[in-house]
PDB file of C-alpha atoms and ligand atoms in Angstrom:
ATOM      1  CA  MET A  29     116.949  97.711 118.932  1.00  0.00           C
ATOM      2  CA  GLU A  30     114.869 100.437 117.765  1.00  0.00           C
ATOM      3  CA  VAL A  31     115.329 100.098 114.114  1.00  0.00           C
ATOM      4  CA  THR A  32     113.541  96.504 113.830  1.00  0.00           C
ATOM      5  CA  GLN A  33     110.853  97.041 116.230  1.00  0.00           C
ATOM      6  CA  PHE A  34     108.077  98.190 114.495  1.00  0.00           C
ATOM      7  CA  ARG A  35     108.889  94.231 112.326  1.00  0.00           C
ATOM      8  CA  TYR A  36     109.161  92.343 115.811  1.00  0.00           C
ATOM      9  CA  LEU A  37     106.210  93.810 116.898  1.00  0.00           C
ATOM     10  CA  LEU A  38     104.107  92.312 113.934  1.00  0.00           C
ATOM     11  CA  LEU A  39     105.432  88.965 114.969  1.00  0.00           C
ATOM     12  CA  VAL A  40     104.530  89.626 118.044  1.00  0.00           C
ATOM     13  CA  LEU A  41     100.861  89.833 116.970  1.00  0.00           C
ATOM     14  CA  LEU A  42     101.034  87.117 114.587  1.00  0.00           C
ATOM     15  CA  LEU A  43     102.094  84.458 117.144  1.00  0.00           C
ATOM     16  CA  THR A  44      99.668  85.605 119.651  1.00  0.00           C
ATOM     17  CA  CYS A  45      96.740  85.903 117.599  1.00  0.00           C
ATOM     18  CA  GLY A  46      97.146  82.922 116.077  1.00  0.00           C
ATOM     19  CA  LEU A  47      93.764  81.622 116.719  1.00  0.00           C
ATOM     20  CA  ALA A  48      91.860  84.776 115.552  1.00  0.00           C
ATOM     21  CA  PRO A  49      90.535  83.488 112.272  1.00  0.00           C
ATOM     22  CA  GLU A  50      88.588  80.319 113.898  1.00  0.00           C
ATOM     23  CA  VAL A  51      87.086  83.102 116.175  1.00  0.00           C
ATOM     24  CA  ALA A  52      85.828  84.988 112.765  1.00  0.00           C
ATOM     25  CA  ALA A  53      84.854  81.846 111.544  1.00  0.00           C
ATOM     26  CA  GLU A  54      82.295  81.294 113.637  1.00  0.00           C
ATOM     27  CA  VAL A  55      80.875  84.676 113.495  1.00  0.00           C
ATOM     28  CA  GLU A  56      80.867  84.491 109.952  1.00  0.00           C
ATOM     29  CA  GLU A  57      79.263  80.999 109.734  1.00  0.00           C
ATOM     30  CA  SER A  58      76.044  82.065 112.583  1.00  0.00           C
ATOM     31  CA  SER A  59      74.932  84.806 110.556  1.00  0.00           C
ATOM     32  CA  ASP A  60      72.323  83.363 107.883  1.00  0.00           C
ATOM     33  CA  ASP A  61      71.670  86.610 105.611  1.00  0.00           C
ATOM     34  CA  PRO A  62      69.909  85.053 102.086  1.00  0.00           C
ATOM     35  CA  ARG A  63      71.985  87.392  99.859  1.00  0.00           C
ATOM     36  CA  ALA A  64      75.634  85.633 101.376  1.00  0.00           C
ATOM     37  CA  PRO A  65      77.026  83.986  98.278  1.00  0.00           C
ATOM     38  CA  ARG A  66      77.124  79.982  98.696  1.00  0.00           C
ATOM     39  CA  GLY A  67      79.718  79.808  96.886  1.00  0.00           C
ATOM     40  CA  PRO A  68      82.598  80.352  94.144  1.00  0.00           C
ATOM     41  CA  VAL A  69      81.773  81.525  90.449  1.00  0.00           C
ATOM     42  CA  TRP A  70      82.740  78.820  87.981  1.00  0.00           C
ATOM     43  CA  LEU A  71      84.823  80.559  85.269  1.00  0.00           C
ATOM     44  CA  THR A  72      84.469  79.379  82.359  1.00  0.00           C
ATOM     45  CA  ASN A  73      86.682  81.092  79.944  1.00  0.00           C
ATOM     46  CA  VAL A  74      89.661  83.895  79.616  1.00  0.00           C
ATOM     47  CA  PRO A  75      87.078  86.923  79.764  1.00  0.00           C
ATOM     48  CA  ALA A  76      85.383  85.291  82.263  1.00  0.00           C
ATOM     49  CA  ALA A  77      88.412  84.933  84.394  1.00  0.00           C
ATOM     50  CA  MET A  78      90.047  88.670  83.724  1.00  0.00           C
ATOM     51  CA  GLU A  79      86.414  90.185  83.901  1.00  0.00           C
ATOM     52  CA  PHE A  80      85.867  88.907  87.861  1.00  0.00           C
ATOM     53  CA  ILE A  81      89.567  89.881  88.773  1.00  0.00           C
ATOM     54  CA  ALA A  82      89.505  93.245  87.105  1.00  0.00           C
ATOM     55  CA  ALA A  83      86.428  94.329  89.155  1.00  0.00           C
ATOM     56  CA  VAL A  84      87.750  93.481  92.730  1.00  0.00           C
ATOM     57  CA  GLU A  85      90.713  94.641  95.035  1.00  0.00           C
ATOM     58  CA  VAL A  86      91.211  91.022  95.630  1.00  0.00           C
ATOM     59  CA  ALA A  87      90.081  87.771  93.955  1.00  0.00           C
ATOM     60  CA  VAL A  88      91.140  84.673  94.802  1.00  0.00           C
ATOM     61  CA  ILE A  89      90.917  81.665  92.468  1.00  0.00           C
ATOM     62  CA  GLY A  90      90.910  77.734  92.870  1.00  0.00           C
ATOM     63  CA  PHE A  91      92.342  76.134  89.564  1.00  0.00           C
ATOM     64  CA  PHE A  92      91.597  73.128  89.738  1.00  0.00           C
ATOM     65  CA  GLN A  93      92.341  70.131  87.488  1.00  0.00           C
ATOM     66  CA  ASP A  94      91.160  67.705  89.766  1.00  0.00           C
ATOM     67  CA  LEU A  95      87.874  69.137  91.512  1.00  0.00           C
ATOM     68  CA  GLU A  96      88.209  65.371  93.950  1.00  0.00           C
ATOM     69  CA  ILE A  97      91.492  66.990  95.534  1.00  0.00           C
ATOM     70  CA  PRO A  98      90.960  67.326  99.826  1.00  0.00           C
ATOM     71  CA  ILE A  99      91.802  71.087  99.463  1.00  0.00           C
ATOM     72  CA  VAL A 100      88.523  71.832  97.467  1.00  0.00           C
ATOM     73  CA  PRO A 101      85.553  71.835 100.024  1.00  0.00           C
ATOM     74  CA  ALA A 102      87.797  74.265 102.307  1.00  0.00           C
ATOM     75  CA  PHE A 103      87.831  76.072  99.818  1.00  0.00           C
ATOM     76  CA  HIS A 104      84.352  76.024  99.401  1.00  0.00           C
ATOM     77  CA  SER A 105      83.841  77.002 102.668  1.00  0.00           C
ATOM     78  CA  MET A 106      86.329  79.896 102.531  1.00  0.00           C
ATOM     79  CA  VAL A 107      83.384  81.835 100.636  1.00  0.00           C
ATOM     80  CA  GLN A 108      81.535  82.448 104.049  1.00  0.00           C
ATOM     81  CA  GLU A 109      84.437  83.371 105.929  1.00  0.00           C
ATOM     82  CA  PHE A 110      85.468  86.252 103.446  1.00  0.00           C
ATOM     83  CA  PRO A 111      82.540  88.512 102.647  1.00  0.00           C
ATOM     84  CA  ASP A 112      84.892  91.188 100.989  1.00  0.00           C
ATOM     85  CA  VAL A 113      86.828  89.133  99.106  1.00  0.00           C
ATOM     86  CA  SER A 114      85.669  87.237  95.778  1.00  0.00           C
ATOM     87  CA  PHE A 115      85.879  83.389  94.949  1.00  0.00           C
ATOM     88  CA  GLY A 116      86.409  82.115  91.810  1.00  0.00           C
ATOM     89  CA  ILE A 117      86.725  78.325  90.609  1.00  0.00           C
ATOM     90  CA  SER A 118      88.122  77.061  87.314  1.00  0.00           C
ATOM     91  CA  ASN A 119      89.043  73.996  85.887  1.00  0.00           C
ATOM     92  CA  ASP A 120      89.403  75.245  82.130  1.00  0.00           C
ATOM     93  CA  SER A 121      92.695  74.691  80.133  1.00  0.00           C
ATOM     94  CA  GLU A 122      92.630  78.054  78.387  1.00  0.00           C
ATOM     95  CA  VAL A 123      92.138  79.897  81.439  1.00  0.00           C
ATOM     96  CA  PHE A 124      95.228  78.044  83.364  1.00  0.00           C
ATOM     97  CA  SER A 125      97.579  78.430  80.756  1.00  0.00           C
ATOM     98  CA  HIS A 126      96.420  82.210  80.702  1.00  0.00           C
ATOM     99  CA  TYR A 127      97.382  82.862  84.413  1.00  0.00           C
ATOM    100  CA  ASN A 128     100.553  80.033  83.779  1.00  0.00           C
ATOM    101  CA  ILE A 129      99.095  77.760  86.099  1.00  0.00           C
ATOM    102  CA  THR A 130     100.508  74.710  85.612  1.00  0.00           C
ATOM    103  CA  GLY A 131      98.679  72.232  88.474  1.00  0.00           C
ATOM    104  CA  ASN A 132      96.103  72.615  91.066  1.00  0.00           C
ATOM    105  CA  THR A 133      96.660  76.027  92.092  1.00  0.00           C
ATOM    106  CA  ILE A 134      95.054  78.478  94.736  1.00  0.00           C
ATOM    107  CA  SER A 135      95.684  82.214  93.223  1.00  0.00           C
ATOM    108  CA  LEU A 136      95.075  85.671  95.762  1.00  0.00           C
ATOM    109  CA  PHE A 137      94.872  88.585  92.817  1.00  0.00           C
ATOM    110  CA  ARG A 138      95.406  91.862  94.409  1.00  0.00           C
ATOM    111  CA  LEU A 139      94.445  95.163  93.258  1.00  0.00           C
ATOM    112  CA  VAL A 140      96.397  97.620  94.973  1.00  0.00           C
ATOM    113  CA  ASP A 141      99.687  96.575  94.491  1.00  0.00           C
ATOM    114  CA  ASN A 142      99.000  94.495  91.106  1.00  0.00           C
ATOM    115  CA  GLU A 143      99.903  90.669  93.004  1.00  0.00           C
ATOM    116  CA  GLN A 144      99.411  87.458  92.055  1.00  0.00           C
ATOM    117  CA  LEU A 145     100.200  85.059  94.933  1.00  0.00           C
ATOM    118  CA  LYS A 146     100.059  81.472  94.346  1.00  0.00           C
ATOM    119  CA  LEU A 147      99.368  78.677  96.575  1.00  0.00           C
ATOM    120  CA  GLU A 148     100.450  75.512  94.677  1.00  0.00           C
ATOM    121  CA  GLY A 149     102.822  71.954  94.678  1.00  0.00           C
ATOM    122  CA  GLU A 150     103.315  70.648  97.656  1.00  0.00           C
ATOM    123  CA  GLU A 151     102.532  73.593 100.085  1.00  0.00           C
ATOM    124  CA  LEU A 152      98.929  73.277  98.497  1.00  0.00           C
ATOM    125  CA  GLU A 153      98.883  69.585  98.863  1.00  0.00           C
ATOM    126  CA  SER A 154      99.661  70.196 102.913  1.00  0.00           C
ATOM    127  CA  ILE A 155      97.348  72.403 103.552  1.00  0.00           C
ATOM    128  CA  ASP A 156      94.342  72.629 105.443  1.00  0.00           C
ATOM    129  CA  ALA A 157      91.186  74.868 105.682  1.00  0.00           C
ATOM    130  CA  THR A 158      92.714  76.942 109.047  1.00  0.00           C
ATOM    131  CA  LYS A 159      96.476  77.464 106.809  1.00  0.00           C
ATOM    132  CA  LEU A 160      94.307  78.562 103.770  1.00  0.00           C
ATOM    133  CA  SER A 161      92.134  81.155 105.906  1.00  0.00           C
ATOM    134  CA  HIS A 162      95.337  82.502 107.454  1.00  0.00           C
ATOM    135  CA  PHE A 163      97.195  83.072 103.930  1.00  0.00           C
ATOM    136  CA  ILE A 164      93.932  84.717 102.783  1.00  0.00           C
ATOM    137  CA  SER A 165      94.126  86.716 105.963  1.00  0.00           C
ATOM    138  CA  ILE A 166      97.626  88.344 105.823  1.00  0.00           C
ATOM    139  CA  ASN A 167      97.348  88.653 101.871  1.00  0.00           C
ATOM    140  CA  ASN A 168      93.586  90.420 102.329  1.00  0.00           C
ATOM    141  CA  LEU A 169      95.001  93.939 101.185  1.00  0.00           C
ATOM    142  CA  ARG A 170      92.794  96.662 100.205  1.00  0.00           C
ATOM    143  CA  TRP A 171      93.093 100.218  98.968  1.00  0.00           C
ATOM    144  CA  VAL A 172      93.116 101.004 102.287  1.00  0.00           C
ATOM    145  CA  THR A 173      93.989  97.582 104.605  1.00  0.00           C
ATOM    146  CA  GLU A 174      92.779  98.037 108.524  1.00  0.00           C
ATOM    147  CA  TYR A 175      95.980  97.083 110.079  1.00  0.00           C
ATOM    148  CA  ASN A 176      95.890  94.342 112.631  1.00  0.00           C
ATOM    149  CA  SER A 177      98.015  91.097 113.472  1.00  0.00           C
ATOM    150  CA  MET A 178      97.300  89.334 110.405  1.00  0.00           C
ATOM    151  CA  THR A 179      97.615  92.217 107.447  1.00  0.00           C
ATOM    152  CA  GLY A 180     100.292  93.752 109.680  1.00  0.00           C
ATOM    153  CA  SER A 181     102.186  90.819 108.216  1.00  0.00           C
ATOM    154  CA  GLY A 182     101.275  91.040 104.971  1.00  0.00           C
ATOM    155  CA  LEU A 183     101.790  95.024 104.400  1.00  0.00           C
ATOM    156  CA  PHE A 184     105.876  93.751 104.957  1.00  0.00           C
ATOM    157  CA  ASN A 185     105.233  91.001 102.263  1.00  0.00           C
ATOM    158  CA  SER A 186     104.304  92.990  98.935  1.00  0.00           C
ATOM    159  CA  GLN A 187     106.636  94.757  97.160  1.00  0.00           C
ATOM    160  CA  ILE A 188     105.715  98.240  97.598  1.00  0.00           C
ATOM    161  CA  GLU A 189     108.024 100.035 100.379  1.00  0.00           C
ATOM    162  CA  ILE A 190     105.905 102.476 101.252  1.00  0.00           C
ATOM    163  CA  HIS A 191     103.253 102.134 103.821  1.00  0.00           C
ATOM    164  CA  LEU A 192     100.888 105.246 104.657  1.00  0.00           C
ATOM    165  CA  LEU A 193      98.885 105.404 108.089  1.00  0.00           C
ATOM    166  CA  LEU A 194      95.683 106.880 108.819  1.00  0.00           C
ATOM    167  CA  ILE A 195      95.873 106.307 112.399  1.00  0.00           C
ATOM    168  CA  ILE A 196      92.356 107.598 113.862  1.00  0.00           C
ATOM    169  CA  ASP A 197      89.339 106.507 116.250  1.00  0.00           C
ATOM    170  CA  LYS A 198      86.803 104.592 114.104  1.00  0.00           C
ATOM    171  CA  ALA A 199      84.046 105.476 116.503  1.00  0.00           C
ATOM    172  CA  SER A 200      84.582 109.762 116.056  1.00  0.00           C
ATOM    173  CA  PRO A 201      82.114 111.277 114.597  1.00  0.00           C
ATOM    174  CA  GLU A 202      85.338 112.705 111.665  1.00  0.00           C
ATOM    175  CA  TYR A 203      86.009 109.295 110.781  1.00  0.00           C
ATOM    176  CA  GLU A 204      83.532 108.752 107.772  1.00  0.00           C
ATOM    177  CA  LYS A 205      84.059 111.719 106.193  1.00  0.00           C
ATOM    178  CA  ASN A 206      88.054 111.324 106.921  1.00  0.00           C
ATOM    179  CA  MET A 207      88.232 107.411 105.343  1.00  0.00           C
ATOM    180  CA  HIS A 208      86.590 108.595 102.289  1.00  0.00           C
ATOM    181  CA  ARG A 209      88.501 110.746 101.460  1.00  0.00           C
ATOM    182  CA  TYR A 210      91.540 108.743 102.343  1.00  0.00           C
ATOM    183  CA  GLN A 211      90.070 106.201 100.269  1.00  0.00           C
ATOM    184  CA  GLU A 212      90.156 108.463  97.390  1.00  0.00           C
ATOM    185  CA  ALA A 213      93.857 109.194  97.862  1.00  0.00           C
ATOM    186  CA  ALA A 214      94.826 105.924  97.935  1.00  0.00           C
ATOM    187  CA  LYS A 215      93.704 104.846  94.184  1.00  0.00           C
ATOM    188  CA  LEU A 216      95.976 107.949  93.103  1.00  0.00           C
ATOM    189  CA  PHE A 217      99.183 106.732  94.837  1.00  0.00           C
ATOM    190  CA  GLN A 218      98.297 102.495  93.133  1.00  0.00           C
ATOM    191  CA  LYS A 219     101.446 101.177  93.440  1.00  0.00           C
ATOM    192  CA  LYS A 220     103.644 103.428  94.475  1.00  0.00           C
ATOM    193  CA  VAL A 221     102.282 103.777  98.733  1.00  0.00           C
ATOM    194  CA  LEU A 222      99.862 100.984 100.794  1.00  0.00           C
ATOM    195  CA  PHE A 223      97.505 102.932 102.515  1.00  0.00           C
ATOM    196  CA  VAL A 224      96.622 101.494 105.848  1.00  0.00           C
ATOM    197  CA  LEU A 225      94.056 102.988 108.537  1.00  0.00           C
ATOM    198  CA  VAL A 226      94.867 102.590 112.223  1.00  0.00           C
ATOM    199  CA  ASP A 227      91.867 102.252 114.947  1.00  0.00           C
ATOM    200  CA  SER A 228      92.981 103.857 117.388  1.00  0.00           C
ATOM    201  CA  GLY A 229      90.185 102.826 119.753  1.00  0.00           C
ATOM    202  CA  VAL A 230      91.711  99.692 119.476  1.00  0.00           C
ATOM    203  CA  MET A 231      93.577  98.068 122.481  1.00  0.00           C
ATOM    204  CA  GLU A 232      95.850  96.150 120.682  1.00  0.00           C
ATOM    205  CA  ASN A 233      97.130  99.019 118.450  1.00  0.00           C
ATOM    206  CA  GLN A 234      98.724 100.728 121.023  1.00  0.00           C
ATOM    207  CA  ARG A 235     101.840  99.575 120.747  1.00  0.00           C
ATOM    208  CA  ALA A 236     102.332 100.418 116.796  1.00  0.00           C
ATOM    209  CA  ILE A 237     101.122 104.092 117.728  1.00  0.00           C
ATOM    210  CA  SER A 238     103.309 104.176 120.778  1.00  0.00           C
ATOM    211  CA  TYR A 239     105.782 103.333 117.760  1.00  0.00           C
ATOM    212  CA  PHE A 240     105.458 106.513 115.956  1.00  0.00           C
ATOM    213  CA  ARG A 241     105.701 108.607 119.260  1.00  0.00           C
ATOM    214  CA  LEU A 242     102.463 109.682 118.869  1.00  0.00           C
ATOM    215  CA  LYS A 243     100.308 110.856 122.099  1.00  0.00           C
ATOM    216  CA  MET A 244      96.482 110.221 121.638  1.00  0.00           C
ATOM    217  CA  SER A 245      95.974 113.575 122.276  1.00  0.00           C
ATOM    218  CA  GLN A 246      98.190 114.219 119.118  1.00  0.00           C
ATOM    219  CA  LEU A 247      95.538 112.007 117.246  1.00  0.00           C
ATOM    220  CA  PRO A 248      94.187 111.642 113.914  1.00  0.00           C
ATOM    221  CA  ALA A 249      97.421 111.913 112.791  1.00  0.00           C
ATOM    222  CA  LEU A 250      99.327 110.569 109.536  1.00  0.00           C
ATOM    223  CA  ALA A 251     102.435 107.873 110.172  1.00  0.00           C
ATOM    224  CA  ILE A 252     104.886 107.033 106.676  1.00  0.00           C
ATOM    225  CA  TYR A 253     107.270 104.098 106.999  1.00  0.00           C
ATOM    226  CA  ARG A 254     109.694 102.334 104.356  1.00  0.00           C
ATOM    227  CA  THR A 255     110.052  99.267 105.035  1.00  0.00           C
ATOM    228  CA  VAL A 256     113.602  99.008 103.608  1.00  0.00           C
ATOM    229  CA  ASP A 257     115.083 101.088 106.116  1.00  0.00           C
ATOM    230  CA  ASP A 258     112.465 101.383 108.383  1.00  0.00           C
ATOM    231  CA  LYS A 259     112.548 105.454 108.052  1.00  0.00           C
ATOM    232  CA  TRP A 260     108.914 107.309 109.136  1.00  0.00           C
ATOM    233  CA  ASP A 261     107.500 110.188 110.093  1.00  0.00           C
ATOM    234  CA  THR A 262     104.585 111.392 111.768  1.00  0.00           C
ATOM    235  CA  LEU A 263     102.379 114.493 111.101  1.00  0.00           C
ATOM    236  CA  PRO A 264      99.229 114.913 113.497  1.00  0.00           C
ATOM    237  CA  ILE A 265      96.066 116.559 111.149  1.00  0.00           C
ATOM    238  CA  LYS A 266      92.615 117.856 111.882  1.00  0.00           C
ATOM    239  CA  GLU A 267      90.997 116.016 108.736  1.00  0.00           C
ATOM    240  CA  VAL A 268      92.372 114.269 105.774  1.00  0.00           C
ATOM    241  CA  THR A 269      93.395 116.225 102.209  1.00  0.00           C
ATOM    242  CA  LEU A 270      94.364 115.217  99.020  1.00  0.00           C
ATOM    243  CA  GLU A 271      97.089 118.228  99.521  1.00  0.00           C
ATOM    244  CA  GLN A 272      98.443 117.540 102.858  1.00  0.00           C
ATOM    245  CA  VAL A 273      98.905 113.273 101.853  1.00  0.00           C
ATOM    246  CA  GLN A 274     100.491 114.573  98.270  1.00  0.00           C
ATOM    247  CA  ASN A 275     102.908 117.178 100.419  1.00  0.00           C
ATOM    248  CA  PHE A 276     103.684 114.635 103.268  1.00  0.00           C
ATOM    249  CA  TYR A 277     104.880 112.053 100.662  1.00  0.00           C
ATOM    250  CA  ASP A 278     106.960 114.413  98.568  1.00  0.00           C
ATOM    251  CA  GLY A 279     108.718 115.916 101.925  1.00  0.00           C
ATOM    252  CA  PHE A 280     109.554 112.366 103.400  1.00  0.00           C
ATOM    253  CA  LEU A 281     111.071 111.340 100.017  1.00  0.00           C
ATOM    254  CA  GLU A 282     113.208 114.106  99.293  1.00  0.00           C
ATOM    255  CA  GLY A 283     114.241 113.154 103.535  1.00  0.00           C
ATOM    256  CA  LYS A 284     113.214 116.877 104.403  1.00  0.00           C
ATOM    257  CA  LEU A 285     111.458 115.521 107.307  1.00  0.00           C
ATOM    258  CA  LEU A 286     114.328 113.383 109.089  1.00  0.00           C
TER     259      LEU A 286
HETATM  260  C1  LIG B 443      85.278  70.871  84.813  1.00  0.00           C
HETATM  261  O1  LIG B 443      84.213  70.498  85.807  1.00  0.00           O
HETATM  262  C2  LIG B 443      82.978  69.937  84.992  1.00  0.00           C
HETATM  263  C3  LIG B 443      82.233  70.039  86.278  1.00  0.00           C
HETATM  264  O2  LIG B 443      82.291  69.232  87.295  1.00  0.00           O
HETATM  265  C4  LIG B 443      83.104  68.919  84.155  1.00  0.00           C
HETATM  266  O3  LIG B 443      81.986  68.563  84.093  1.00  0.00           O
HETATM  267  C5  LIG B 443      84.186  69.119  83.259  1.00  0.00           C
HETATM  268  O4  LIG B 443      84.201  67.996  82.745  1.00  0.00           O
HETATM  269  C6  LIG B 443      85.516  69.584  83.791  1.00  0.00           C
HETATM  270  N1  LIG B 443      86.608  70.020  82.383  1.00  0.00           N
HETATM  271  C7  LIG B 443      87.630  69.748  82.601  1.00  0.00           C
HETATM  272  C8  LIG B 443      88.658  70.329  81.712  1.00  0.00           C
HETATM  273  O5  LIG B 443      87.995  68.562  83.461  1.00  0.00           O
HETATM  274  C1  LIG B 444     102.469  84.057  81.836  1.00  0.00           C
HETATM  275  O1  LIG B 444     104.048  84.167  81.825  1.00  0.00           O
HETATM  276  C2  LIG B 444     104.359  84.840  80.705  1.00  0.00           C
HETATM  277  C3  LIG B 444     106.074  84.761  80.632  1.00  0.00           C
HETATM  278  O2  LIG B 444     106.659  84.537  81.867  1.00  0.00           O
HETATM  279  C4  LIG B 444     104.300  86.512  80.818  1.00  0.00           C
HETATM  280  O3  LIG B 444     104.785  87.170  80.452  1.00  0.00           O
HETATM  281  C5  LIG B 444     102.763  87.078  81.314  1.00  0.00           C
HETATM  282  O4  LIG B 444     102.762  87.943  81.401  1.00  0.00           O
HETATM  283  C6  LIG B 444     102.392  85.426  82.604  1.00  0.00           C
HETATM  284  N1  LIG B 444     100.850  85.671  82.145  1.00  0.00           N
HETATM  285  C7  LIG B 444      99.844  86.540  83.420  1.00  0.00           C
HETATM  286  C8  LIG B 444      98.835  86.521  83.149  1.00  0.00           C
HETATM  287  O5  LIG B 444     100.864  86.545  84.961  1.00  0.00           O
END
């Protein structure tokens, strides 16, 4: 059925691309940039933890009462694998209680929808580096999240029901300017809309583009999608403007465009 197609598509992508994080990890490990952080930041009190989390789009904190548990070395290895994520570690009891942590927990905090996701209890005990990497890849949502098989499923796990997609070729000359404006617009829609970038130059994204019945000649375009009822609309554009994003969103909510 048409209605479930987009979700189904994401699931298929997710299942067929299961090896992606390991491949990515190898690439990262081969880089020897001396500025790359070497380990997670120690968070020894509540103000330090709050400041650390508030400063970034995505923070992953290991709350470890026991630093000898098997997941700790795997947690450390994530720092190299996700250069765009900030990693912290804490064993301070006040920090634990501030974040309502009762046992060894890995938490992902993100700004875009103000979520705190937790891996704890049995789930944490049975996790390995591959699964931890998968958890971070899926939930690594930003002001503007680039669509791929991993983030595609994370977008559907968010409480935010409306997704706005900018479908554009990242290699095109107009990309930089439009992306900058789109990023600025995203901050104004915090907790209302998840902003997504779909690179039309990537083969795997062709199915997502045709889901919205867009032809290559109509790009760049905006698409808006509501997860609860799979309603969507599209708007081919010349360039991104805040006014246009606002009008497209308002019109969609009013139901005028469908
Ligand atoms: C936290 O870890 C440090 C470094 O291993 C250790 O010295 C300290 O005793 C630990 N604190 C608690 C409350 O376990
Ligand atoms: C911890 O839990 C309490 C009660 O459920 C809640 O009010 C508070 O906001 C939580 N703290 C954090 C940092 O999530």
